[in-house]
Amino acid sequence: MTSTKDAVTARGEWVRQANRFTQRVAAEAGRYRLIVSLACPWAHRAVIVRRLLGLEDAISLGVVDPIRDERGWRFTLDPDGRDPVTGIEFLSEAYLATDPDFAGRFTVPALIDTTSGLVATNDFPQISLDLSTEWTRFHRAGAPQLYPEALRAEIDEVNDGVHRDVNQGVYQCGFARSQVAYEEAFDRLFTRLDLLSERLSDRRYLVGDTITEADVRLFTTLVRFDAVYHGHFKCNRNKLTELPVLWAYARDLFQTPGFGDTVDFDHIKRHYYVTHPDINPNGIVPKGPDLSGWHSEHGRAALGGRPFGDGTPPPNVTG
């Protein structure tokens, strides 16, 4: 069996499963379908990058139901409960067709090769980078440089700390199986958030003066913070709304085309609160928080910078 399941160490630390399909994908318009959950922060990265770069016509998008059952992600949002392009009812069908011995979680995002129905890659960190670097001939006119070569070393360094302590950190808090493991993850998370607040106190974006991959990766955790991580995952030293710099930074991005218009709070809340019965056994989905603050003035433009550099915002498109 090809097992890459999540694990828990002897100290009660949660360890995310490794990505199973990590081969690189050659860019070919119309061949691949990006399967995502709008609830998942890892998938959300790819949704944002695809939108910012204008790759909608080159890579189609399939969205799964936010409620995942024991069989994995379901296409129950589509007519007849099947993905209209691949014809599958569950993402697991593509995984098991690619590797019949696969025994891990069937994760999103996944790029499906529509010519074979097989998983081309589920390597979420590489997917968004490849959209920026390998799919350039399919980018829209005016697409931003999200991973500019001159800034890659700094972007990678920032991403490393954000991934370890924030993107992963909220899960390590939520899925910890001992008090010590939880508290260590909690301390790493808020230490990193404090460092990010300091970094962003006098600059609009994490690296350089435009939006980059680093901002995309931090945003997808921040936008879920008060809705799910603060309560559901016990990340409760502060709410995002109580961290002035990060709250303003997150609102700035949310109000930028390609960010807030890809957020679905309904999917986010229903997924987390319904699919983790060990954390929330009654499956009750909170009514809050109040989301109106996301549209309030943030004042970050005074720090300078241009969201898209010499490029332009993505047009108002769907799909």
Coordinates of C-alpha atoms in Angstrom, one line a residue:
M1 CA 0.0 0.0 0.0
T2 CA 1.2 3.5 -0.8
S3 CA 0.4 5.1 2.6
T4 CA 1.1 8.8 3.1
K5 CA -1.5 9.4 5.9
D6 CA -1.3 12.1 8.5
A7 CA 0.5 11.0 11.6
V8 CA 0.8 11.8 15.3
T9 CA 4.2 11.6 17.0
A10 CA 4.8 10.1 20.4
R11 CA 4.7 13.7 21.8
G12 CA 1.2 14.2 20.3
E13 CA 2.4 16.4 17.4
W14 CA 0.3 16.2 14.3
V15 CA 2.3 15.7 11.1
R16 CA 0.7 16.3 7.7
Q17 CA 1.0 13.6 5.1
A18 CA 3.4 14.0 2.2
N19 CA 2.2 14.9 -1.2
R20 CA 2.0 11.7 -3.3
F21 CA 2.1 13.0 -6.9
T22 CA 4.9 15.4 -7.2
Q23 CA 5.9 15.1 -10.8
R24 CA 6.2 18.4 -12.8
V25 CA 3.5 19.2 -15.4
A26 CA 4.3 20.6 -18.8
A27 CA 2.1 23.6 -19.6
E28 CA -0.6 22.7 -22.2
A29 CA -3.7 24.8 -22.4
G30 CA -7.0 22.9 -22.1
R31 CA -5.4 19.7 -20.9
Y32 CA -5.6 20.0 -17.1
R33 CA -8.4 20.6 -14.7
L34 CA -7.7 22.1 -11.3
I35 CA -9.8 20.5 -8.6
V36 CA -10.2 22.5 -5.5
S37 CA -12.2 23.0 -2.3
L38 CA -13.0 26.6 -1.7
A39 CA -12.7 25.8 2.0
C40 CA -9.1 24.6 1.8
P41 CA -6.3 27.2 2.2
W42 CA -3.8 25.1 0.2
A43 CA -6.2 24.9 -2.7
H44 CA -7.2 28.6 -2.3
R45 CA -3.6 29.6 -3.2
A46 CA -4.0 28.0 -6.6
V47 CA -7.4 29.6 -7.1
I48 CA -6.0 33.1 -6.4
V49 CA -2.9 32.7 -8.6
R50 CA -4.9 31.3 -11.5
R51 CA -7.2 34.3 -11.2
L52 CA -4.5 36.9 -10.9
L53 CA -2.6 35.5 -13.9
G54 CA -5.7 35.1 -16.1
L55 CA -5.3 31.3 -16.6
E56 CA -9.1 30.6 -16.6
D57 CA -9.2 29.7 -20.2
A58 CA -6.0 27.6 -20.0
I59 CA -6.9 25.6 -16.9
S60 CA -10.5 24.7 -16.1
L61 CA -11.7 24.6 -12.5
G62 CA -13.6 22.0 -10.6
V63 CA -15.0 22.7 -7.1
V64 CA -15.9 20.0 -4.7
D65 CA -18.5 20.0 -1.9
P66 CA -17.1 21.5 1.3
I67 CA -18.5 18.6 3.3
R68 CA -16.1 15.7 2.9
D69 CA -17.3 12.2 4.0
E70 CA -15.3 9.0 4.6
R71 CA -14.9 8.6 0.8
G72 CA -13.2 12.0 0.5
W73 CA -14.1 15.0 -1.6
R74 CA -17.4 14.8 -3.5
F75 CA -18.6 16.5 -6.7
T76 CA -22.1 16.9 -5.3
L77 CA -22.3 20.6 -6.3
D78 CA -22.4 19.5 -10.0
P79 CA -25.4 18.0 -11.9
D80 CA -25.9 14.3 -11.1
G81 CA -23.1 14.6 -8.6
R82 CA -20.3 14.2 -11.2
D83 CA -17.6 16.5 -12.3
P84 CA -18.7 17.6 -15.8
V85 CA -15.3 17.3 -17.3
T86 CA -13.8 14.1 -15.8
G87 CA -17.1 12.4 -15.1
I88 CA -16.0 11.3 -11.6
E89 CA -18.1 11.4 -8.5
F90 CA -15.3 11.5 -6.0
L91 CA -11.7 12.9 -6.3
S92 CA -10.6 9.5 -4.9
E93 CA -11.5 7.9 -8.2
A94 CA -8.7 9.9 -9.9
Y95 CA -6.3 9.1 -7.1
L96 CA -6.9 5.4 -7.2
A97 CA -6.9 5.2 -11.0
T98 CA -3.4 6.8 -10.8
D99 CA -2.2 4.6 -7.9
P100 CA -4.5 1.7 -7.0
D101 CA -2.5 1.2 -3.8
F102 CA -2.8 4.7 -2.5
A103 CA -3.9 4.7 1.1
G104 CA -3.6 8.3 2.2
R105 CA -6.1 11.3 2.2
F106 CA -7.3 12.4 -1.2
T107 CA -6.2 16.0 -1.1
V108 CA -6.8 19.2 -2.9
P109 CA -5.6 21.0 -4.9
A110 CA -5.0 18.4 -7.6
L111 CA -4.3 18.9 -11.3
I112 CA -6.1 16.2 -13.3
D113 CA -5.0 15.3 -16.8
T114 CA -8.3 15.3 -18.7
T115 CA -6.8 13.1 -21.4
S116 CA -6.3 10.2 -19.0
G117 CA -8.3 11.1 -15.9
L118 CA -5.2 10.6 -13.8
V119 CA -3.7 12.9 -11.2
A120 CA -0.9 14.9 -12.7
T121 CA 0.1 16.5 -9.4
N122 CA -1.1 17.2 -6.0
D123 CA 2.0 19.1 -5.0
F124 CA 0.3 22.2 -3.7
P125 CA 3.4 24.3 -3.0
Q126 CA 4.7 23.7 -6.5
I127 CA 1.4 24.1 -8.3
S128 CA 1.1 27.8 -7.6
L129 CA 4.8 28.4 -8.4
D130 CA 4.5 26.6 -11.7
L131 CA 1.5 28.7 -12.6
S132 CA 3.7 31.7 -12.3
T133 CA 6.8 30.4 -14.0
E134 CA 5.9 27.6 -16.4
W135 CA 2.6 28.8 -17.7
T136 CA 3.8 32.3 -18.7
R137 CA 2.8 32.0 -22.4
F138 CA -0.8 31.6 -21.3
H139 CA -0.8 34.5 -18.8
R140 CA -3.2 37.4 -19.5
A141 CA -1.8 40.7 -20.7
G142 CA -0.9 42.7 -17.6
A143 CA -0.5 39.7 -15.4
P144 CA 1.6 40.5 -12.3
Q145 CA 4.9 38.9 -11.5
L146 CA 4.1 36.9 -8.4
Y147 CA 7.5 35.1 -8.2
P148 CA 10.0 37.5 -9.8
E149 CA 13.4 35.9 -10.2
A150 CA 15.2 38.7 -8.4
L151 CA 13.1 38.3 -5.2
R152 CA 12.8 34.5 -5.2
A153 CA 15.4 33.9 -2.4
E154 CA 13.6 36.4 -0.1
I155 CA 10.1 35.1 -1.0
D156 CA 11.3 31.5 -0.3
E157 CA 12.7 32.5 3.1
V158 CA 9.5 34.3 4.1
N159 CA 7.4 31.4 2.8
D160 CA 9.4 28.9 4.8
G161 CA 8.6 30.6 8.2
V162 CA 5.0 31.3 7.3
H163 CA 4.5 27.7 6.1
R164 CA 6.1 26.1 9.2
D165 CA 4.6 28.3 11.9
V166 CA 1.4 29.8 10.4
N167 CA 0.0 27.7 7.5
Q168 CA 0.9 24.5 9.2
G169 CA 0.9 26.0 12.7
V170 CA -2.9 26.4 12.9
Y171 CA -3.4 22.7 12.1
Q172 CA -0.7 21.7 14.6
C173 CA -2.7 23.5 17.2
G174 CA -6.0 22.1 16.1
F175 CA -5.0 18.5 15.7
A176 CA -2.5 18.3 18.6
R177 CA -3.0 15.2 20.8
S178 CA -1.1 16.5 23.9
Q179 CA -1.1 19.7 25.8
V180 CA 2.6 20.2 25.3
A181 CA 2.4 19.8 21.5
Y182 CA -0.5 22.2 21.4
E183 CA 1.2 24.9 23.4
E184 CA 4.4 24.6 21.4
A185 CA 2.5 25.0 18.2
F186 CA 0.5 27.9 19.7
D187 CA 3.6 29.7 20.8
R188 CA 5.3 29.3 17.4
L189 CA 2.2 30.5 15.6
F190 CA 1.8 33.7 17.6
T191 CA 5.6 34.4 17.7
R192 CA 5.6 34.3 13.9
L193 CA 2.4 36.4 13.6
D194 CA 4.1 39.0 15.9
L195 CA 7.2 39.0 13.6
L196 CA 5.0 39.4 10.5
S197 CA 3.2 42.3 12.2
E198 CA 6.5 44.0 12.8
R199 CA 7.7 43.3 9.2
L200 CA 4.5 44.7 7.7
S201 CA 4.3 47.8 10.0
D202 CA 6.2 49.9 7.5
R203 CA 5.8 48.0 4.2
R204 CA 2.6 47.2 2.3
Y205 CA 3.5 43.7 1.1
L206 CA 5.8 41.0 2.5
V207 CA 8.5 41.1 -0.2
G208 CA 9.1 44.1 -2.5
D209 CA 6.5 46.7 -3.3
T210 CA 4.0 44.5 -5.1
I211 CA 1.9 41.4 -4.3
T212 CA 3.9 38.2 -4.6
E213 CA 3.5 34.5 -3.8
A214 CA 4.4 35.2 -0.2
D215 CA 1.3 37.4 0.2
V216 CA -1.0 34.8 -1.4
R217 CA 0.3 32.1 1.1
L218 CA -0.2 34.2 4.2
F219 CA -3.6 35.6 3.1
T220 CA -5.2 32.2 2.8
T221 CA -4.6 31.4 6.5
L222 CA -5.4 34.9 7.7
V223 CA -8.7 35.1 5.9
R224 CA -9.8 31.9 7.8
F225 CA -8.4 32.9 11.1
D226 CA -11.3 34.4 13.0
A227 CA -13.9 32.2 11.2
V228 CA -12.4 28.9 12.1
Y229 CA -8.9 28.8 13.5
H230 CA -9.4 31.1 16.5
G231 CA -12.1 28.9 18.0
H232 CA -12.2 25.6 16.2
F233 CA -8.4 25.1 16.3
K234 CA -7.9 26.9 19.7
C235 CA -5.6 29.6 18.2
N236 CA -7.1 32.1 20.6
R237 CA -4.4 34.4 22.0
N238 CA -5.8 37.0 19.7
K239 CA -8.3 37.3 16.9
L240 CA -7.0 38.6 13.6
T241 CA -9.2 41.7 14.2
E242 CA -7.2 42.3 17.4
L243 CA -3.9 42.4 15.5
P244 CA -4.0 45.9 14.0
V245 CA -1.2 45.5 11.4
L246 CA -2.2 42.1 10.1
W247 CA -5.9 42.9 10.1
A248 CA -5.3 46.0 8.0
Y249 CA -2.9 44.0 5.7
A250 CA -5.5 41.2 5.3
R251 CA -8.3 43.7 4.5
D252 CA -6.0 45.4 1.9
L253 CA -5.5 42.1 0.1
F254 CA -9.2 41.1 0.6
Q255 CA -10.2 44.2 -1.2
T256 CA -7.8 43.6 -4.1
P257 CA -9.3 41.9 -7.1
G258 CA -8.4 38.2 -7.1
F259 CA -8.4 37.8 -3.4
G260 CA -11.7 38.6 -1.6
D261 CA -13.7 37.6 -4.7
T262 CA -12.3 34.1 -4.4
V263 CA -13.2 33.7 -0.7
D264 CA -16.3 31.6 0.3
F265 CA -16.9 31.9 4.0
D266 CA -19.9 29.5 3.9
H267 CA -17.7 26.7 2.4
I268 CA -14.9 27.5 4.9
K269 CA -17.1 27.3 8.0
R270 CA -19.2 24.3 6.9
H271 CA -16.1 22.3 6.0
Y272 CA -14.1 22.9 9.2
Y273 CA -17.0 22.6 11.7
V274 CA -18.7 19.6 10.0
T275 CA -15.8 17.4 8.9
H276 CA -13.8 17.3 12.1
P277 CA -16.1 15.3 14.4
D278 CA -13.3 14.6 16.9
I279 CA -13.1 18.4 17.5
N280 CA -16.7 19.4 17.0
P281 CA -18.8 16.2 17.5
N282 CA -22.2 17.9 17.2
G283 CA -21.3 19.5 13.8
I284 CA -22.8 22.9 14.8
V285 CA -21.6 25.7 12.5
P286 CA -21.2 29.1 14.2
K287 CA -23.3 32.0 12.8
G288 CA -20.4 34.5 13.3
P289 CA -18.1 36.2 13.0
D290 CA -19.4 39.5 11.5
L291 CA -17.8 39.7 8.1
S292 CA -18.6 43.4 7.4
G293 CA -15.2 44.6 8.6
W294 CA -13.5 43.0 5.7
H295 CA -14.8 45.8 3.5
S296 CA -13.7 48.6 5.9
E297 CA -11.0 51.2 5.2
H298 CA -7.5 49.7 5.8
G299 CA -5.2 52.7 5.2
R300 CA -2.4 50.5 3.8
A301 CA -2.1 52.5 0.5
A302 CA -0.3 55.2 2.5
L303 CA 2.7 52.8 2.8
G304 CA 3.2 52.9 -1.0
G305 CA 3.6 50.0 -3.3
R306 CA 1.4 49.0 -6.2
P307 CA -0.6 45.7 -6.0
F308 CA 0.1 44.6 -9.5
G309 CA 3.3 46.5 -10.2
D310 CA 3.4 47.5 -13.9
G311 CA 0.5 45.1 -14.6
T312 CA -3.2 45.4 -14.2
P313 CA -5.9 43.9 -12.0
P314 CA -7.6 40.8 -13.3
P315 CA -10.9 41.4 -15.1
N316 CA -14.1 40.4 -13.4
V317 CA -14.5 36.9 -14.6
T318 CA -16.0 33.7 -13.3
G319 CA -15.1 30.0 -13.7

